[in-house]
Short mmCIF file of C-alpha atoms and ligand atoms in Angstrom, two decimals:
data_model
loop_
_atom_site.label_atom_id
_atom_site.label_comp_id
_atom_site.label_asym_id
_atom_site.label_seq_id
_atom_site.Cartn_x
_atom_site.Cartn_y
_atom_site.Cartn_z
CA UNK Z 17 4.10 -18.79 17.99
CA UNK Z 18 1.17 -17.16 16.60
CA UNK Z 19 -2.51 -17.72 14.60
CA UNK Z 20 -4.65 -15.68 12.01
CA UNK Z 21 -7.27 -14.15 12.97
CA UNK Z 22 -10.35 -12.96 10.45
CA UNK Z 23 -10.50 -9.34 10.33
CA UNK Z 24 -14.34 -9.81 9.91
CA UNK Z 25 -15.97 -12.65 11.87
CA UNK Z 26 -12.42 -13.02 14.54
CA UNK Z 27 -12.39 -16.72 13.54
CA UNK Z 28 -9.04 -18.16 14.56
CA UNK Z 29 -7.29 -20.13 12.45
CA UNK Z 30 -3.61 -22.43 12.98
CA UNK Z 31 -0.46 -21.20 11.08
CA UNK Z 32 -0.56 -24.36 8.58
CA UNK Z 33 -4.37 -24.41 8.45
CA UNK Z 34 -5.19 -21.51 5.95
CA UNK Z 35 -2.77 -19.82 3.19
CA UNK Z 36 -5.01 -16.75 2.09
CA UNK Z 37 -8.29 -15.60 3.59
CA UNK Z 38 -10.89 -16.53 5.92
CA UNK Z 39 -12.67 -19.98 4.63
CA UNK Z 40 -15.87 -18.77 5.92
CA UNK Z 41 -15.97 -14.90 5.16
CA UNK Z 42 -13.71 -15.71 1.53
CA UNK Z 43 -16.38 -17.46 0.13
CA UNK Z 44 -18.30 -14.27 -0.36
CA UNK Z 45 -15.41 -12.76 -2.22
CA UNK Z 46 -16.02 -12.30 -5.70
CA UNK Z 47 -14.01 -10.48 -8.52
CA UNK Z 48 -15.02 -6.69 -8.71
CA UNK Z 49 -15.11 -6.21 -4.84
CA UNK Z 50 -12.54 -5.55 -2.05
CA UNK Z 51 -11.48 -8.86 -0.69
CA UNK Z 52 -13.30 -10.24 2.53
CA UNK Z 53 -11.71 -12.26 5.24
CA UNK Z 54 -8.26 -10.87 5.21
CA UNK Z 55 -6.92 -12.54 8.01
CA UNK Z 56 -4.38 -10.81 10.61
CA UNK Z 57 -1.24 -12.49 12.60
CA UNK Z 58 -1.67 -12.58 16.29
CA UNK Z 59 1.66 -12.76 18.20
CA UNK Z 60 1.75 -14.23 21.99
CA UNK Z 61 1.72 -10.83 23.42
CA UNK Z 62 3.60 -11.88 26.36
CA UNK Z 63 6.46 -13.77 24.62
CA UNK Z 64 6.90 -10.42 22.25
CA UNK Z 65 6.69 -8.04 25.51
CA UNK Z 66 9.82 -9.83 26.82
CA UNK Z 67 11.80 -10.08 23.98
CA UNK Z 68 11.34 -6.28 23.04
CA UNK Z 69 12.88 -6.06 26.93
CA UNK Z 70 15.59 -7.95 26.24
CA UNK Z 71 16.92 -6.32 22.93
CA UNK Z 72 16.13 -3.02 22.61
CA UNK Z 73 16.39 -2.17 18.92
CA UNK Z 74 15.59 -6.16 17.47
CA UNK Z 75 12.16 -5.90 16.27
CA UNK Z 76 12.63 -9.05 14.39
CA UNK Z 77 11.15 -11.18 17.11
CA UNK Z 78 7.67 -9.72 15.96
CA UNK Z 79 7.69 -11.58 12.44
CA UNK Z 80 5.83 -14.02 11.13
CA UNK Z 81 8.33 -16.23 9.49
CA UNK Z 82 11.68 -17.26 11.54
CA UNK Z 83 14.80 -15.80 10.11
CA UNK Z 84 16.43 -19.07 9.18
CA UNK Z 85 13.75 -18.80 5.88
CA UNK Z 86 15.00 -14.96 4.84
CA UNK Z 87 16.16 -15.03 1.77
CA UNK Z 88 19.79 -12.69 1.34
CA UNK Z 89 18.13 -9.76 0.19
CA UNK Z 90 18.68 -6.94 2.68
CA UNK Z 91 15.27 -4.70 3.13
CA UNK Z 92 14.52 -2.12 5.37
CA UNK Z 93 16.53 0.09 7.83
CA UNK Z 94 16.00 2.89 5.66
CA UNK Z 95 16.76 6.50 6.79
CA UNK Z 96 14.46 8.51 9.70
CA UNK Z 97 15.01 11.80 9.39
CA UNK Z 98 13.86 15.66 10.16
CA UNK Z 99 13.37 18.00 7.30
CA UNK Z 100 14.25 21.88 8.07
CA UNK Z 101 13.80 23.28 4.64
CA UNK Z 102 10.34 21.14 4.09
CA UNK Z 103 9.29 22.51 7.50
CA UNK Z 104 10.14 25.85 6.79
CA UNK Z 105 8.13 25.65 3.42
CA UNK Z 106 5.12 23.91 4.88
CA UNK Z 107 5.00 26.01 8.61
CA UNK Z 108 5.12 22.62 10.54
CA UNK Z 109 8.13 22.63 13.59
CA UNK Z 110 8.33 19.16 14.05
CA UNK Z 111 8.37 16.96 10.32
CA UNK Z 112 9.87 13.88 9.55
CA UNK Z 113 10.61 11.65 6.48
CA UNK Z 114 10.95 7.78 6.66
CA UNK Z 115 12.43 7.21 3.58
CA UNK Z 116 11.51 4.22 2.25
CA UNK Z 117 12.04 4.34 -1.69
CA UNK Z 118 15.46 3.39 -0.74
CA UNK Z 119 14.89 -0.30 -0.13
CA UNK Z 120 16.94 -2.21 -3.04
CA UNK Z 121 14.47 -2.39 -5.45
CA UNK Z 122 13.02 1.10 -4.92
CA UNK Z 123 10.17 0.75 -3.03
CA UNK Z 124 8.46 0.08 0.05
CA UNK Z 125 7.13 -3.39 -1.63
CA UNK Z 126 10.27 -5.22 -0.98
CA UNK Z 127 9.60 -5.61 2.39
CA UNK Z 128 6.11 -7.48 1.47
CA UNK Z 129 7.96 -9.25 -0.87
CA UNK Z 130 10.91 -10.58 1.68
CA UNK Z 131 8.41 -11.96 3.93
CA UNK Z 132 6.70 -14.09 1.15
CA UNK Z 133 9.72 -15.02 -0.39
CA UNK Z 134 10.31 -16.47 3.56
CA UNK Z 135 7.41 -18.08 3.74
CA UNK Z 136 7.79 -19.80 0.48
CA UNK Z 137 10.63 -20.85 1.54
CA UNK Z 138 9.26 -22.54 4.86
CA UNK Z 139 6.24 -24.02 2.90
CA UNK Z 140 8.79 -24.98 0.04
CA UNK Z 141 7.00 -23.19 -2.98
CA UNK Z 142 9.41 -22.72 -5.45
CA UNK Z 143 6.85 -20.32 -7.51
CA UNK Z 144 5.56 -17.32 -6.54
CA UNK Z 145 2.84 -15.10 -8.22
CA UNK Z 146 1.70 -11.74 -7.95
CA UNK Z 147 -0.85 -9.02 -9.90
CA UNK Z 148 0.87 -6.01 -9.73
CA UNK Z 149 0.66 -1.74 -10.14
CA UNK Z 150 4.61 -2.49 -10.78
CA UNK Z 151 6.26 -2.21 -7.57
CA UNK Z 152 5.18 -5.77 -6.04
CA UNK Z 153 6.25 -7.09 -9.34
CA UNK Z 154 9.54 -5.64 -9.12
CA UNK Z 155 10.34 -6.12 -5.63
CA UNK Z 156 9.00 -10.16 -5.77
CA UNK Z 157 11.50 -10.34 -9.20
CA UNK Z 158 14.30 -8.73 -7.16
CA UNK Z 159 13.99 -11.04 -3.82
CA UNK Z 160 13.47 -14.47 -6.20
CA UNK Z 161 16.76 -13.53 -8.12
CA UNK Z 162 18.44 -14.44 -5.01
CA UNK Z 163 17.16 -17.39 -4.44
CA UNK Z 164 16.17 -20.50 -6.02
CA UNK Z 165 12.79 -19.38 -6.89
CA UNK Z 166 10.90 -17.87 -10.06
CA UNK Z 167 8.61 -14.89 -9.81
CA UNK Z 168 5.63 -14.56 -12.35
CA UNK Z 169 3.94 -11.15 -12.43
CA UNK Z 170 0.36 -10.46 -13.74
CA UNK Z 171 1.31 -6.32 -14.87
CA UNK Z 172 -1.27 -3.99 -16.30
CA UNK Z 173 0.17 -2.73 -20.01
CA UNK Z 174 -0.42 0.71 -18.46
CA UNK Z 175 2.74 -0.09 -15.89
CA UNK Z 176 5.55 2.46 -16.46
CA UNK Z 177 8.38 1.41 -18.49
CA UNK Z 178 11.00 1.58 -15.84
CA UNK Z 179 9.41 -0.80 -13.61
CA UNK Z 180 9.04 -3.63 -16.88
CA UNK Z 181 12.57 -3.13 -17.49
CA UNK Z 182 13.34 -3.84 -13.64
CA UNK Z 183 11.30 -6.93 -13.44
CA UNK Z 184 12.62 -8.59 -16.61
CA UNK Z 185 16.39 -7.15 -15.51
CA UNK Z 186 15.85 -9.34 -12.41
CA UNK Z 187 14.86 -12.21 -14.60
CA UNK Z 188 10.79 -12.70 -13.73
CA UNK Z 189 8.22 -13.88 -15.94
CA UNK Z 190 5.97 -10.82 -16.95
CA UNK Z 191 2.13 -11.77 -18.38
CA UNK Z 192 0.37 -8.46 -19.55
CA UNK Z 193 -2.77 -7.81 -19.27
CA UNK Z 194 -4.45 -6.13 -21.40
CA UNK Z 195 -6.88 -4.34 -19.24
CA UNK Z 196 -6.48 -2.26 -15.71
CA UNK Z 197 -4.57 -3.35 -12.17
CA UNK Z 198 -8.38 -5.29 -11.28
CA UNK Z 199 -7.25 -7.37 -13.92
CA UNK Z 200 -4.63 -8.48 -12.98
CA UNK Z 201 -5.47 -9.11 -9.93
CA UNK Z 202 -8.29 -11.43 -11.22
CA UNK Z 203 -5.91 -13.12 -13.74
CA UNK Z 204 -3.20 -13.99 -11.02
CA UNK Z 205 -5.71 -15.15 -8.56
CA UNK Z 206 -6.91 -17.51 -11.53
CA UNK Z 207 -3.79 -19.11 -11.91
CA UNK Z 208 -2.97 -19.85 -8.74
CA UNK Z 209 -6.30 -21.44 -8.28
CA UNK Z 210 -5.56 -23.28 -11.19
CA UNK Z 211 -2.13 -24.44 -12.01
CA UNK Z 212 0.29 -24.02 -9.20
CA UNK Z 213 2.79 -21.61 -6.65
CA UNK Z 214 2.29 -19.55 -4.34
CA UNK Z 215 0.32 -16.34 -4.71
CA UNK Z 216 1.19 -12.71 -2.78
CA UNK Z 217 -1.25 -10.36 -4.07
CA UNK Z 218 -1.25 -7.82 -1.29
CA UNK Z 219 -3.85 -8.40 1.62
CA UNK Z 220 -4.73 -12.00 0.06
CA UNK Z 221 -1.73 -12.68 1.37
CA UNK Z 222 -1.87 -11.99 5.23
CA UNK Z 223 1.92 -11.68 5.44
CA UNK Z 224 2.26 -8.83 2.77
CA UNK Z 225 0.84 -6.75 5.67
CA UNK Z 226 3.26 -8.35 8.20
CA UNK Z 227 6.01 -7.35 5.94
CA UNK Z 228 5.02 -3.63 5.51
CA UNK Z 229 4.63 -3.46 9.00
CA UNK Z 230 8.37 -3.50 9.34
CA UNK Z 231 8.36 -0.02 7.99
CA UNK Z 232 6.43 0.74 11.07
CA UNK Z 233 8.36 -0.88 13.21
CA UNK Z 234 11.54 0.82 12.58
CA UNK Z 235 9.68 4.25 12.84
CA UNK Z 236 9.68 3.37 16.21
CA UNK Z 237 12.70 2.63 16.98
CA UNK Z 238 13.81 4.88 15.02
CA UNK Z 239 12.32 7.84 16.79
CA UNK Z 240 14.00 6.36 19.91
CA UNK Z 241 10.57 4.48 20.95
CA UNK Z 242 8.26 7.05 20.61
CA UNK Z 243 5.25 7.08 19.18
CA UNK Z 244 4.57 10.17 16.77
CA UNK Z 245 2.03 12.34 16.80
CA UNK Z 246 0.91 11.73 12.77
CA UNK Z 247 1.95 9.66 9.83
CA UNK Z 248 0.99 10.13 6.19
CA UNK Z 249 0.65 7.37 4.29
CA UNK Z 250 -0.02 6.83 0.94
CA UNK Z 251 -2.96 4.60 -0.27
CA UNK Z 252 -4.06 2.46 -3.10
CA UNK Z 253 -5.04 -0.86 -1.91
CA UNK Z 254 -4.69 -0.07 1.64
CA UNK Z 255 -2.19 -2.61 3.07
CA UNK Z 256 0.61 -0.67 3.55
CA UNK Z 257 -1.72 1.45 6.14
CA UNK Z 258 -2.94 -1.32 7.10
CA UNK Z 259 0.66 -2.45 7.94
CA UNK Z 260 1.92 0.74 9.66
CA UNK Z 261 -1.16 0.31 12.22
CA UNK Z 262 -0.80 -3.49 12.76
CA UNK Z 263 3.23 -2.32 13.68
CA UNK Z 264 1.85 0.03 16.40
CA UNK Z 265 -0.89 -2.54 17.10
CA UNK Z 266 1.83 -4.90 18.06
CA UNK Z 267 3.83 -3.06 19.88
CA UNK Z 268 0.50 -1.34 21.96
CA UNK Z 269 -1.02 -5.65 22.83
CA UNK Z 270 2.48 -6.13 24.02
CA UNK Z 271 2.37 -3.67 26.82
CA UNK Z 272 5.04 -1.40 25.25
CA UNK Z 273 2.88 1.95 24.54
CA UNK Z 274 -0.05 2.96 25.44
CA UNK Z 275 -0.97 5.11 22.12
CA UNK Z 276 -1.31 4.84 18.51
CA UNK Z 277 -0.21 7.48 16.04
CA UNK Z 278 -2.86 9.35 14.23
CA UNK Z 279 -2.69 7.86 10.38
CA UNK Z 280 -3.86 9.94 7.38
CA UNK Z 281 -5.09 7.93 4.49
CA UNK Z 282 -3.67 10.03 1.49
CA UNK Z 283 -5.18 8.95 -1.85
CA UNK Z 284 -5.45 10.72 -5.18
CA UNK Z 285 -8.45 12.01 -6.32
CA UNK Z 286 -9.62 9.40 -9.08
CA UNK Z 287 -8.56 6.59 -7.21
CA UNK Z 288 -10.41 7.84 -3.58
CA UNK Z 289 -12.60 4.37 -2.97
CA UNK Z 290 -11.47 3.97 0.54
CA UNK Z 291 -11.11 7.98 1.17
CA UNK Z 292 -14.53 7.80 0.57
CA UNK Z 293 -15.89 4.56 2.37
CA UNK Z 294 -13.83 6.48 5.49
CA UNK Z 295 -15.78 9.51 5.30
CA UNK Z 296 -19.26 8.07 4.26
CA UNK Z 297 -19.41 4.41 6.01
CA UNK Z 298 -20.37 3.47 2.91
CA UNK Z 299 -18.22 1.14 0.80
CA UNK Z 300 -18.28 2.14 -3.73
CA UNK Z 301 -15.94 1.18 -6.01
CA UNK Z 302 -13.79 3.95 -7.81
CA UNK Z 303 -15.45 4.49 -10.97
CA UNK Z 304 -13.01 6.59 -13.49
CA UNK Z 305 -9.62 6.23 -12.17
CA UNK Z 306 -6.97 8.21 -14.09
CA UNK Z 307 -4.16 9.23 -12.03
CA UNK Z 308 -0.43 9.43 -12.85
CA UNK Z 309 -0.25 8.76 -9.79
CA UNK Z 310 0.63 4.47 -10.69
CA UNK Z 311 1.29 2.93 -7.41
CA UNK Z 312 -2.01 4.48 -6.09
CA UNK Z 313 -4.50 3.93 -8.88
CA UNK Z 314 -6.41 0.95 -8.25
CA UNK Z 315 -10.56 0.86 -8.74
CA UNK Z 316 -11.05 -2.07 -6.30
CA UNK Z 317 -9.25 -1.62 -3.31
CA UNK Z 318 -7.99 -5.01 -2.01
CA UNK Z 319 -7.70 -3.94 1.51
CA UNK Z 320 -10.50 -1.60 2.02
CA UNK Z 321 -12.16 -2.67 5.40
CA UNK Z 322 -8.77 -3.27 7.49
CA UNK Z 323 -7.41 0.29 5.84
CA UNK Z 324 -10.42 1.86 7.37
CA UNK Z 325 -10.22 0.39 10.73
CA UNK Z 326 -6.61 1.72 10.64
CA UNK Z 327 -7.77 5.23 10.32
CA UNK Z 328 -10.11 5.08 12.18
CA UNK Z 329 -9.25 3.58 15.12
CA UNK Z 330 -6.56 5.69 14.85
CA UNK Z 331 -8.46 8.41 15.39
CA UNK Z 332 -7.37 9.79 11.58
CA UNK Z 333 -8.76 11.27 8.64
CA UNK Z 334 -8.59 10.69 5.11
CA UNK Z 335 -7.88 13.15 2.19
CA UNK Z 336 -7.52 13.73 -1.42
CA UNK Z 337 -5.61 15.14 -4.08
CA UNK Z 338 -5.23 15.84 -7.73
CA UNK Z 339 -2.39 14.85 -10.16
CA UNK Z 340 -1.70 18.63 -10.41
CA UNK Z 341 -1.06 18.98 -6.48
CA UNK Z 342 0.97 15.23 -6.61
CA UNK Z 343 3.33 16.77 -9.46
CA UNK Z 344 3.94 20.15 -7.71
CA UNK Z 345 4.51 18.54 -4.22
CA UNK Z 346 7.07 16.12 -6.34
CA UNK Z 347 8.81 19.00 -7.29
CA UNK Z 348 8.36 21.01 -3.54
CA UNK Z 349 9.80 17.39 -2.05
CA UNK Z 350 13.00 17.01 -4.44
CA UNK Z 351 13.86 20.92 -4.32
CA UNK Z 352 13.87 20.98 -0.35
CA UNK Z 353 14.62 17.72 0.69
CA UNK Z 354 16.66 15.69 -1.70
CA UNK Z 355 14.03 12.94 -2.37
CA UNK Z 356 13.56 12.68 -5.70
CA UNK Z 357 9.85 10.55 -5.31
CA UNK Z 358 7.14 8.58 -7.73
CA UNK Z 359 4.21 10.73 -7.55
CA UNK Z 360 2.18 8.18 -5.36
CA UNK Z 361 4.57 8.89 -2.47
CA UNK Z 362 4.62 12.74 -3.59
CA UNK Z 363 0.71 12.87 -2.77
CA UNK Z 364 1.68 12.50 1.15
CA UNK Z 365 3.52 15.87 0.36
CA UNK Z 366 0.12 17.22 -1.36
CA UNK Z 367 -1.86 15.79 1.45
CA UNK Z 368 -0.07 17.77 4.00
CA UNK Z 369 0.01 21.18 2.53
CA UNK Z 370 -3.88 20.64 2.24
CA UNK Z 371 -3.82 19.78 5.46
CA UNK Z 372 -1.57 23.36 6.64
CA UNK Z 373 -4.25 24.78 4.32
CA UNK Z 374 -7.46 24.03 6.05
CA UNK Z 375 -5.56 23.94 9.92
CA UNK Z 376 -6.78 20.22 10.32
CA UNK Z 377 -3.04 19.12 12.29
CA UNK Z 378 -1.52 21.30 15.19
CA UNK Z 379 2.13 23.07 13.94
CA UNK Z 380 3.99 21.53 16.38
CA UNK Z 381 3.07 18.08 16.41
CA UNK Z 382 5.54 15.27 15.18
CA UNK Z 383 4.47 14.25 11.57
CA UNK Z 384 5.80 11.53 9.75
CA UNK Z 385 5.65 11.32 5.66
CA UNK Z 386 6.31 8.13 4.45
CA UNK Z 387 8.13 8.16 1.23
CA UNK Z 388 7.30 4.58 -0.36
CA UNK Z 389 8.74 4.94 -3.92
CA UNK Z 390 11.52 6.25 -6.03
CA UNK Z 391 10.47 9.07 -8.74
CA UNK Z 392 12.74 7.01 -11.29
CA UNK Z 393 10.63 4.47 -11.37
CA UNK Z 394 8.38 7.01 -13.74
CA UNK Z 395 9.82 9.66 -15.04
CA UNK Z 396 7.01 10.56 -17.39
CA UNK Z 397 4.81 12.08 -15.06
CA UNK Z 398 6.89 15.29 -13.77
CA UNK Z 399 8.10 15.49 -17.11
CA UNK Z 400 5.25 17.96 -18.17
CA UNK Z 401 6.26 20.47 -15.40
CA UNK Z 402 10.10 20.59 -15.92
CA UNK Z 403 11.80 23.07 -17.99
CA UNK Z 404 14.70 24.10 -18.63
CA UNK Z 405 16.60 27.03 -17.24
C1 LIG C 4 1.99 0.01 -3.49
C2 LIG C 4 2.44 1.40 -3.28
C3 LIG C 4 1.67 2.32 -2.56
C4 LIG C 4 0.32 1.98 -1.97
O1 LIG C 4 0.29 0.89 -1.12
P1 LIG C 4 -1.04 0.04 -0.85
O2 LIG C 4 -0.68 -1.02 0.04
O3 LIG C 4 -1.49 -0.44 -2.22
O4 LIG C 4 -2.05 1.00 -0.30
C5 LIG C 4 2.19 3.59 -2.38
N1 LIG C 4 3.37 3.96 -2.91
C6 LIG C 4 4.13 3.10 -3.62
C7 LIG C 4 5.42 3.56 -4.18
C8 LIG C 4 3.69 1.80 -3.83
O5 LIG C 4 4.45 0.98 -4.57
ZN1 LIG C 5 -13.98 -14.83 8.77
#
């Protein structure tokens, strides 16, 4: 049905052979840089082709696990949608929103989430364990709460409240850590090395990036098969970008299109590591990152090398912006849209009125934002630009 395949050396590898990354290239990961060996799914392009024929809007027969493992926790098929008012504000003609911070438990990360919880299923794990900004966390709580299976979450104590209260609401083991998102991710990969479960830290798991493709899939379809122009995404480890590409990827090896959209890598300021590895070629850590910006602030990127490939083969760009910019494009994106977003999805807002400002995308092209995260999640940050009137 399909095989990995190392993002770095193209070793292949059998469905039941490897769980995580590359055996060869994963030996020279070490804590304190972005992971090596991420391994991607490759489909039998010809098998997908005709299925995609056959049903027209059923992108499910491009997954990874078979839906008699998905647990009853319904992600995805969120709204696709034009936005007049946010065009008329921002001078583009032709702007779209996929909104995705309407997946049950808020985020975009439920969709990772549902596929591991699948594949634990199929490889009968009954424990599953993840480091965590918060989101991952709260969408692996939600999905094990309707199953059998217990969720343990590695959270930095710097996570906003809203997101602790969601994962212990959903009944999941929290550990804090004492120390930054790296350390997390360190401390979860520890314990699964160690004790026992299954572990879905993004892009160490290869099918957290086959579940956040789904989001790309449905943009798709959902722009009656048509590939846009452009589509904002915003990054912190880079899997979710990652995903989006590997859903036009898919649908390209299968014979379906012929072109990819263009895909901006949208990061905020202190957290730019793989903003600045796509401009430079040259791979740093993030040294002082301070953004309010949660779901985006991460020092070591997990997914560094396949997020730049995405861009670039994409033909894309990358770009930065401050917290100030995030929390007035928060406000901009609730005020003419209705979105009420966490400021890591507001910096695709940010992102494209920098983008208006220095001409870098044609007016009339068809953009995409993708809205990853709901702004209740932290209210704290646009709390210091409200007032009331
Ligand atoms: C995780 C997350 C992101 C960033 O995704 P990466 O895969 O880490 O790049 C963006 N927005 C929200 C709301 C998230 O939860
Ligand atoms: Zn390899």
């Amino acid at each position: 049905m399909f095989f990995y395949k190392c993002n770095q050396c193209g070793r292949e590898y059998k469905r039941n052979e490897v769980r995580y990354l590359c055996p060869v290239c994963g030996k020279k990961y070490k804590f304190g840089i972005p992971l090596t060996g991420v391994l991607s799914v490759m489909f039998d392009y010809d098998e997908v082709r005709d299925k995609l024929r056959k049903s027209r809007h059923d992108y499910k027969c491009i997954s990874a696990v078979e839906e008699k493992y998905f647990p009853p926790y319904k992600v995805g098929d969120t709204p696709f949608f034009k936005v007049p008012k946010l065009e008329k504000y921002t001078g583009y003609k032709n702007l779209w929103i996929k909104n995705d911070s309407l997946n049950p438990s808020g985020s975009l990360k439920d969709r990772a989430s549902f596929l591991i919880a699948a594949e634990a299923e199929r490889i009968k794990e009954k424990k599953i364990i993840t480091a965590s900004t918060g989101n991952a966390g709260v969408a692996l709580s939600a999905v094990c709460a309707t199953t059998e299976k217990t969720a343990l979450i590695f959270l930095p104590s710097s996570a906003p409240k809203a997101k602790l209260v969601q994962m212990l609401i959903y009944g999941a083991k929290v550990m804090k850590v004492e120390g930054t998102y790296d350390d997390a991710f360190k401390q979860s990969i520890e314990y699964t090395n160690n004790y026992e479960g299954l572990n879905r830290n993004t892009a160490y798991h290869p099918l957290t990036i086959e579940g956040k493709k789904t989001a790309g899939l449905e943009i798709f379809f959902q722009n009656g098969r048509k590939v846009p122009d452009v589509i904002l995404v915003p990054v912190g480890d880079g899997v979710i970008i990652s995903g989006i590409y590997k859903a036009f990827f898919d649908i390209k090896m299968a014979g379906i299109i012929n072109k990819l959209p263009q895909l901006i890598c949208v990061q905020a300021k202190s957290s730019d590591a793989i903003s600045r590895f796509i401009i430079t070629g040259k791979y740093k850590n993030a040294e002082n990152v301070n953004t309010t910006a949660d779901s985006i602030s991460v020092s070591v990127p997990s997914n560094a090398y396949m997020a730049r490939d995405a861009v670039i083969n994409t033909n894309g760009f990358a770009i930065t912006v401050s917290d100030n910019e995030i929390l007035r494009a928060q406000i901009l994106l609730a005020s003419t849209t209705g979105i009420f977003a966490e400021p890591s999805s507001a910096s695709v807002v940010a992102g494209l009125i920098k983008i208006k400002n220095q001409n870098l995308i044609d007016s009339k092209k068809q953009i995409v934002l993708l809205i990853t995260g709901n702004g209740l999640k932290n209210i704290e940050a646009p709390l210091s630009k409200l007032k009331l009137n």
